[in-house]
Amino acid sequence: MNKEYYQTVYEIITTGHWITDEITKALKEHGVTEPQYNVLRILRGAKGEPVTVGDILDKMVQRSSNITRIVDKLVTKNYVNRKECPTNRRKMDITITEEGIDILKQLDKKVHAFHQPFINKLDKEELNTLKSLIQKLKS
Amino acid sequence: MNKEYYQTVYEIITTGHWITDEITKALKEHGVTEPQYNVLRILRGAKGEPVTVGDILDKMVQRSSNITRIVDKLVTKNYVNRKECPTNRRKMDITITEEGIDILKQLDKKVHAFHQPFINKLDKEELNTLKSLIQKLKS
DNA sequence: CTTGTATATTTGTACATACAAATGTTGTAT
DNA sequence: ATACAACATTTGTATGTACAAATATACAAG
């Protein structure tokens, strides 16, 4: 009973995990983990504006205690800078470095290369149908 | 460019992870991790036939080194038995206990309760469309 | 039968993550 | 000014996972 439901959910789960696993592997070749990659993207998205641990937390599902350690790693690699926020000494101002921007460009290329073979498997209408059906399933 | 593709893939990824995260939380209330749950299900599926570490490995994505430790935990909880295979002493024969069957029933109930609200959101045809589109996307 | 090779599992180690508690800072009410 | 709660981040600890190396057994060739 409900065979179709479970088969479909299984497909969603395995596909979702497969994609992130493959991307994780691609990033690992550059010594960057997936959460580190996400933090770098958030920082770049801020366009030079400093971002706090709390800001990053809001955009990620991670616990804040681990954001600290993820940023530690990025600081060690010189991909980001971290300094005390001048207006609120509880906060940390985190910014991406030139080196961070550079590695991010390479990482994006890798991620894009992963998606390349799949990008045209479905046409626009099919993609929208797929997205809508998943959203309806969760509604 | 390719906005539809990336939005759809994002939907698949977040939904897949959301489902496993929610199930992980539900299992945690019984002190069982998701890989442990999968091992228990594989053992039950064997219907009393002993299963080796390698057999489990084939049905899971885990590295075999961790299968050992996952089984360790289940042995400690008395959910499974592990003994040397009599015909090949390199192998371990792993079987589920009565207690293991019992906890698995409770876990299944929890998992089913999670899915309950979503099971009828899509009709049979929509589910099949959804499944096919994901398969086509990966093809 | 012993030597080498493949198989099956386990152990060691480094790293990642969750959760709780601790630290330090800010704002506010008295 | 002082005390106290709220906020922001960090540290401690237990657990989980990946990868490589180690152990132990089986099989096959000479």
Short mmCIF file of C-alpha atoms (C1' of nucleotides) in Angstrom, two decimals:
data_model
loop_
_atom_site.label_atom_id
_atom_site.label_comp_id
_atom_site.label_asym_id
_atom_site.label_seq_id
_atom_site.Cartn_x
_atom_site.Cartn_y
_atom_site.Cartn_z
CA MET A 1 0.00 0.00 0.00
CA ASN A 2 1.14 3.52 -0.83
CA LYS A 3 3.83 1.93 -2.93
CA GLU A 4 3.96 4.92 -5.27
CA TYR A 5 4.40 7.35 -2.40
CA TYR A 6 7.31 5.46 -0.86
CA GLN A 7 9.02 4.83 -4.19
CA THR A 8 8.81 8.50 -5.04
CA VAL A 9 10.07 9.64 -1.65
CA TYR A 10 12.91 7.14 -1.95
CA GLU A 11 13.80 8.67 -5.30
CA ILE A 12 13.84 12.18 -3.83
CA ILE A 13 15.99 11.14 -0.88
CA THR A 14 18.57 9.17 -2.84
CA THR A 15 18.82 11.82 -5.55
CA GLY A 16 19.19 14.66 -3.06
CA HIS A 17 21.92 12.85 -1.17
CA TRP A 18 23.64 11.70 -4.33
CA ILE A 19 23.96 15.26 -5.58
CA THR A 20 25.39 16.61 -2.34
CA ASP A 21 27.73 13.63 -2.01
CA GLU A 22 29.12 14.19 -5.49
CA ILE A 23 29.58 17.89 -4.87
CA THR A 24 31.25 17.13 -1.54
CA LYS A 25 33.73 14.90 -3.37
CA ALA A 26 34.46 17.59 -5.95
CA LEU A 27 35.06 20.20 -3.25
CA LYS A 28 37.27 17.85 -1.27
CA GLU A 29 39.80 17.86 -4.09
CA HIS A 30 40.40 21.48 -3.10
CA GLY A 31 40.39 20.69 0.62
CA VAL A 32 37.10 22.48 1.21
CA THR A 33 34.06 20.92 2.87
CA GLU A 34 30.50 21.61 1.81
CA PRO A 35 29.69 23.81 4.84
CA GLN A 36 32.90 25.76 4.23
CA TYR A 37 31.83 26.26 0.62
CA ASN A 38 28.45 27.55 1.76
CA VAL A 39 30.05 30.01 4.17
CA LEU A 40 32.31 31.31 1.42
CA ARG A 41 29.30 31.82 -0.86
CA ILE A 42 27.41 33.66 1.85
CA LEU A 43 30.38 35.96 2.40
CA ARG A 44 30.76 36.65 -1.30
CA GLY A 45 27.04 37.32 -1.49
CA ALA A 46 27.47 40.03 1.12
CA LYS A 47 29.62 41.94 -1.38
CA GLY A 48 32.25 43.13 1.06
CA GLU A 49 29.82 43.86 3.89
CA PRO A 50 31.00 42.13 7.05
CA VAL A 51 28.90 39.19 8.14
CA THR A 52 28.55 37.84 11.68
CA VAL A 53 28.39 34.26 12.95
CA GLY A 54 24.70 34.80 13.60
CA ASP A 55 24.11 36.00 10.04
CA ILE A 56 25.76 32.86 8.69
CA LEU A 57 23.74 30.75 11.09
CA ASP A 58 20.50 32.25 9.77
CA LYS A 59 21.38 31.20 6.22
CA MET A 60 22.61 27.75 7.14
CA VAL A 61 21.06 24.90 9.08
CA GLN A 62 24.23 24.47 11.14
CA ARG A 63 24.49 24.99 14.91
CA SER A 64 26.31 28.21 15.76
CA SER A 65 28.92 26.33 17.81
CA ASN A 66 30.10 24.73 14.62
CA ILE A 67 30.04 27.91 12.58
CA THR A 68 32.90 29.07 14.78
CA ARG A 69 34.93 26.01 13.89
CA ILE A 70 34.07 26.16 10.20
CA VAL A 71 35.23 29.77 10.12
CA ASP A 72 38.38 28.71 12.05
CA LYS A 73 39.29 26.44 9.17
CA LEU A 74 38.67 29.15 6.59
CA VAL A 75 40.79 31.63 8.57
CA THR A 76 43.65 29.10 8.71
CA LYS A 77 43.47 28.77 4.93
CA ASN A 78 43.42 32.55 4.53
CA TYR A 79 40.10 32.43 2.72
CA VAL A 80 38.39 34.72 5.25
CA ASN A 81 39.27 37.37 7.84
CA ARG A 82 37.66 37.56 11.26
CA LYS A 83 37.81 40.57 13.55
CA GLU A 84 35.79 41.89 16.43
CA CYS A 85 32.85 44.06 15.35
CA PRO A 86 33.74 47.64 16.34
CA THR A 87 30.19 48.61 17.34
CA ASN A 88 29.31 45.42 19.23
CA ARG A 89 32.16 43.52 20.74
CA ARG A 90 30.06 40.38 21.15
CA LYS A 91 29.92 39.98 17.39
CA MET A 92 32.60 38.95 14.93
CA ASP A 93 32.92 40.62 11.54
CA ILE A 94 33.79 38.04 8.93
CA THR A 95 34.82 38.92 5.39
CA ILE A 96 36.09 36.96 2.43
CA THR A 97 39.68 37.51 1.22
CA GLU A 98 40.97 37.76 -2.35
CA GLU A 99 42.26 34.23 -1.94
CA GLY A 100 38.78 33.18 -0.83
CA ILE A 101 37.24 34.73 -3.93
CA ASP A 102 39.78 32.89 -6.09
CA ILE A 103 39.18 29.45 -4.61
CA LEU A 104 35.44 30.06 -4.80
CA LYS A 105 35.73 30.65 -8.55
CA GLN A 106 37.46 27.30 -8.95
CA LEU A 107 34.91 25.57 -6.75
CA ASP A 108 32.04 27.05 -8.71
CA LYS A 109 33.62 25.72 -11.89
CA LYS A 110 33.76 22.23 -10.35
CA VAL A 111 30.14 22.40 -9.20
CA HIS A 112 29.03 23.65 -12.58
CA ALA A 113 30.92 20.79 -14.26
CA PHE A 114 29.00 18.34 -12.13
CA HIS A 115 25.65 19.76 -13.17
CA GLN A 116 26.54 20.19 -16.83
CA PRO A 117 25.44 16.74 -18.03
CA PHE A 118 22.02 17.08 -16.39
CA ILE A 119 21.12 20.66 -17.16
CA ASN A 120 19.25 19.89 -20.37
CA LYS A 121 17.74 16.52 -19.52
CA LEU A 122 14.42 18.17 -18.78
CA ASP A 123 12.89 21.12 -20.58
CA LYS A 124 11.65 24.23 -18.81
CA GLU A 125 8.11 22.95 -18.46
CA GLU A 126 9.18 19.59 -17.06
CA LEU A 127 11.44 21.30 -14.54
CA ASN A 128 8.62 23.51 -13.36
CA THR A 129 6.29 20.52 -13.09
CA LEU A 130 8.89 18.63 -11.07
CA LYS A 131 9.48 21.53 -8.72
CA SER A 132 5.76 22.14 -8.24
CA LEU A 133 5.02 18.50 -7.53
CA ILE A 134 7.67 18.35 -4.81
CA GLN A 135 6.31 21.53 -3.28
CA LYS A 136 2.79 20.13 -3.39
CA LEU A 137 3.98 16.90 -1.78
CA LYS A 138 5.37 18.86 1.17
CA SER A 139 2.49 21.32 1.43
CA MET B 1 20.49 31.16 -16.90
CA ASN B 2 19.26 27.67 -16.17
CA LYS B 3 17.31 29.18 -13.32
CA GLU B 4 14.66 26.45 -13.52
CA TYR B 5 17.23 23.69 -13.36
CA TYR B 6 18.97 25.06 -10.28
CA GLN B 7 15.72 25.86 -8.49
CA THR B 8 14.45 22.35 -9.11
CA VAL B 9 17.69 20.69 -8.01
CA TYR B 10 17.66 22.88 -4.90
CA GLU B 11 14.14 21.65 -4.17
CA ILE B 12 15.20 18.01 -4.54
CA ILE B 13 18.25 18.44 -2.31
CA THR B 14 16.52 20.32 0.49
CA THR B 15 13.52 18.00 0.46
CA GLY B 16 15.66 14.85 0.50
CA HIS B 17 17.72 16.13 3.40
CA TRP B 18 14.73 17.44 5.26
CA ILE B 19 13.05 14.02 5.19
CA THR B 20 16.13 12.15 6.44
CA ASP B 21 16.77 14.79 9.09
CA GLU B 22 13.24 14.51 10.43
CA ILE B 23 13.43 10.74 10.49
CA THR B 24 16.82 10.91 12.20
CA LYS B 25 15.24 13.05 14.92
CA ALA B 26 12.36 10.62 15.38
CA LEU B 27 14.74 7.66 15.68
CA LYS B 28 16.97 9.52 18.12
CA GLU B 29 14.14 9.55 20.65
CA HIS B 30 14.68 5.80 20.84
CA GLY B 31 18.48 6.14 20.90
CA VAL B 32 18.88 4.68 17.43
CA THR B 33 20.75 6.36 14.58
CA GLU B 34 19.63 6.20 10.97
CA PRO B 35 22.39 3.76 9.89
CA GLN B 36 21.52 1.55 12.87
CA TYR B 37 17.89 1.60 11.77
CA ASN B 38 18.90 0.56 8.27
CA VAL B 39 20.99 -2.32 9.56
CA LEU B 40 18.08 -3.53 11.68
CA ARG B 41 15.80 -3.43 8.64
CA ILE B 42 18.29 -5.36 6.53
CA LEU B 43 18.52 -8.02 9.24
CA ARG B 44 14.76 -8.30 9.55
CA GLY B 45 14.53 -8.54 5.78
CA ALA B 46 16.80 -11.57 5.89
CA LYS B 47 14.07 -13.39 7.81
CA GLY B 48 16.35 -15.14 10.28
CA GLU B 49 19.09 -15.94 7.78
CA PRO B 50 22.44 -14.74 9.14
CA VAL B 51 23.85 -11.71 7.37
CA THR B 52 27.54 -10.76 7.16
CA VAL B 53 29.22 -7.36 7.41
CA GLY B 54 29.83 -7.56 3.67
CA ASP B 55 26.16 -8.25 2.97
CA ILE B 56 25.19 -5.18 4.96
CA LEU B 57 27.84 -3.15 3.18
CA ASP B 58 26.36 -4.12 -0.19
CA LYS B 59 22.97 -2.77 0.81
CA MET B 60 24.27 0.39 2.42
CA VAL B 61 26.54 3.17 1.21
CA GLN B 62 28.62 3.00 4.39
CA ARG B 63 32.29 2.00 4.57
CA SER B 64 32.73 -1.48 6.04
CA SER B 65 34.96 -0.16 8.82
CA ASN B 66 31.96 1.67 10.18
CA ILE B 67 29.57 -1.24 9.76
CA THR B 68 31.61 -2.96 12.47
CA ARG B 69 31.05 -0.07 14.83
CA ILE B 70 27.38 0.32 13.96
CA VAL B 71 26.88 -3.37 14.71
CA ASP B 72 28.88 -2.90 17.96
CA LYS B 73 26.28 -0.43 19.13
CA LEU B 74 23.41 -2.73 18.23
CA VAL B 75 25.06 -5.64 20.04
CA THR B 76 25.47 -3.49 23.17
CA LYS B 77 21.76 -2.69 23.05
CA ASN B 78 20.92 -6.37 22.57
CA TYR B 79 19.16 -5.66 19.29
CA VAL B 80 21.42 -8.03 17.33
CA ASN B 81 23.66 -11.06 17.88
CA ARG B 82 27.06 -11.46 16.25
CA LYS B 83 28.96 -14.73 16.03
CA GLU B 84 31.70 -16.16 13.87
CA CYS B 85 30.41 -17.82 10.70
CA PRO B 86 30.93 -21.58 11.17
CA THR B 87 31.85 -22.26 7.53
CA ASN B 88 34.11 -19.22 7.01
CA ARG B 89 35.81 -17.84 10.05
CA ARG B 90 36.62 -14.55 8.34
CA LYS B 91 32.93 -13.71 8.26
CA MET B 92 30.59 -12.70 11.07
CA ASP B 93 27.02 -13.98 11.20
CA ILE B 94 24.74 -11.22 12.36
CA THR B 95 21.10 -11.80 13.31
CA ILE B 96 18.39 -9.64 14.80
CA THR B 97 17.08 -10.45 18.30
CA GLU B 98 13.49 -10.43 19.57
CA GLU B 99 14.30 -7.16 21.25
CA GLY B 100 15.56 -5.86 17.92
CA ILE B 101 12.31 -6.84 16.22
CA ASP B 102 10.37 -5.05 18.97
CA ILE B 103 12.25 -1.77 18.74
CA LEU B 104 12.01 -1.93 14.96
CA LYS B 105 8.22 -2.11 15.20
CA GLN B 106 8.22 1.05 17.29
CA LEU B 107 10.63 2.78 14.94
CA ASP B 108 8.51 1.87 11.93
CA LYS B 109 5.52 3.36 13.67
CA LYS B 110 7.45 6.62 14.19
CA VAL B 111 8.58 6.70 10.57
CA HIS B 112 5.09 6.00 9.34
CA ALA B 113 3.73 8.79 11.54
CA PHE B 114 6.16 11.18 9.90
CA HIS B 115 4.98 10.27 6.41
CA GLN B 116 1.28 10.16 7.27
CA PRO B 117 0.50 13.84 6.59
CA PHE B 118 2.11 13.68 3.14
CA ILE B 119 0.95 10.34 1.84
CA ASN B 120 -2.13 11.68 0.08
CA LYS B 121 -0.91 15.07 -1.04
CA LEU B 122 -0.32 13.74 -4.54
CA ASP B 123 -2.44 11.20 -6.37
CA LYS B 124 -1.05 8.07 -7.98
CA GLU B 125 -0.52 9.68 -11.34
CA GLU B 126 1.25 12.72 -9.93
CA LEU B 127 3.54 10.49 -7.87
CA ASN B 128 4.49 8.51 -10.95
CA THR B 129 5.11 11.68 -12.92
CA LEU B 130 7.31 13.03 -10.15
CA LYS B 131 9.31 9.83 -9.90
CA SER B 132 9.76 9.59 -13.67
CA LEU B 133 10.87 13.19 -13.99
CA ILE B 134 13.57 12.72 -11.35
CA GLN B 135 14.75 9.58 -13.09
CA LYS B 136 14.83 11.36 -16.40
CA LEU B 137 16.77 14.23 -14.87
CA LYS B 138 19.47 11.79 -13.73
CA SER B 139 19.48 9.67 -16.86
"C1'" DC C 1 53.04 -27.99 2.82
"C1'" DT C 2 54.53 -23.24 2.30
"C1'" DT C 3 54.19 -19.07 -0.08
"C1'" DG C 4 51.63 -15.60 -2.01
"C1'" DT C 5 47.25 -13.37 -2.93
"C1'" DA C 6 42.51 -12.35 -2.29
"C1'" DT C 7 38.84 -11.86 1.01
"C1'" DA C 8 36.42 -10.22 5.41
"C1'" DT C 9 36.52 -7.67 9.21
"C1'" DT C 10 38.58 -4.73 12.70
"C1'" DT C 11 41.49 -1.00 14.60
"C1'" DG C 12 43.78 3.59 14.50
"C1'" DT C 13 43.49 8.32 13.59
"C1'" DA C 14 41.94 12.64 12.08
"C1'" DC C 15 38.14 15.28 11.44
"C1'" DA C 16 33.13 16.74 11.59
"C1'" DT C 17 28.91 17.46 14.21
"C1'" DA C 18 25.41 17.79 17.99
"C1'" DC C 19 24.27 19.42 22.39
"C1'" DA C 20 25.18 21.62 26.64
"C1'" DA C 21 27.69 24.65 29.33
"C1'" DA C 22 30.80 28.54 29.73
"C1'" DT C 23 32.50 33.15 28.53
"C1'" DG C 24 32.15 37.76 27.60
"C1'" DT C 25 29.24 41.81 26.19
"C1'" DT C 26 25.18 44.73 25.97
"C1'" DG C 27 20.97 46.76 27.47
"C1'" DT C 28 17.64 47.81 31.05
"C1'" DA C 29 15.23 48.38 35.35
"C1'" DT C 30 15.86 49.80 39.84
"C1'" DA D 1 26.02 52.92 39.51
"C1'" DT D 2 24.48 47.89 40.19
"C1'" DA D 3 22.28 43.84 39.31
"C1'" DC D 4 20.17 40.92 36.12
"C1'" DA D 5 18.46 39.12 31.87
"C1'" DA D 6 19.33 38.70 26.93
"C1'" DC D 7 22.51 38.18 23.31
"C1'" DA D 8 26.70 36.43 20.48
"C1'" DT D 9 30.19 33.49 20.24
"C1'" DT D 10 33.27 29.98 21.94
"C1'" DT D 11 34.75 25.78 24.41
"C1'" DG D 12 34.05 21.00 26.19
"C1'" DT D 13 32.58 16.49 25.39
"C1'" DA D 14 30.56 12.56 23.35
"C1'" DT D 15 29.55 10.49 19.19
"C1'" DG D 16 29.77 9.56 14.24
"C1'" DT D 17 32.36 9.06 9.82
"C1'" DA D 18 36.09 8.66 6.29
"C1'" DC D 19 40.30 6.69 4.97
"C1'" DA D 20 44.28 3.94 5.59
"C1'" DA D 21 46.56 0.33 7.77
"C1'" DA D 22 46.43 -3.92 10.37
"C1'" DT D 23 44.73 -8.52 11.42
"C1'" DA D 24 43.04 -12.92 10.43
"C1'" DT D 25 41.36 -16.51 7.41
"C1'" DA D 26 40.77 -18.94 2.98
"C1'" DC D 27 42.19 -20.37 -1.41
"C1'" DA D 28 45.32 -21.56 -5.13
"C1'" DA D 29 49.91 -22.44 -7.42
"C1'" DG D 30 54.13 -24.48 -7.24
#
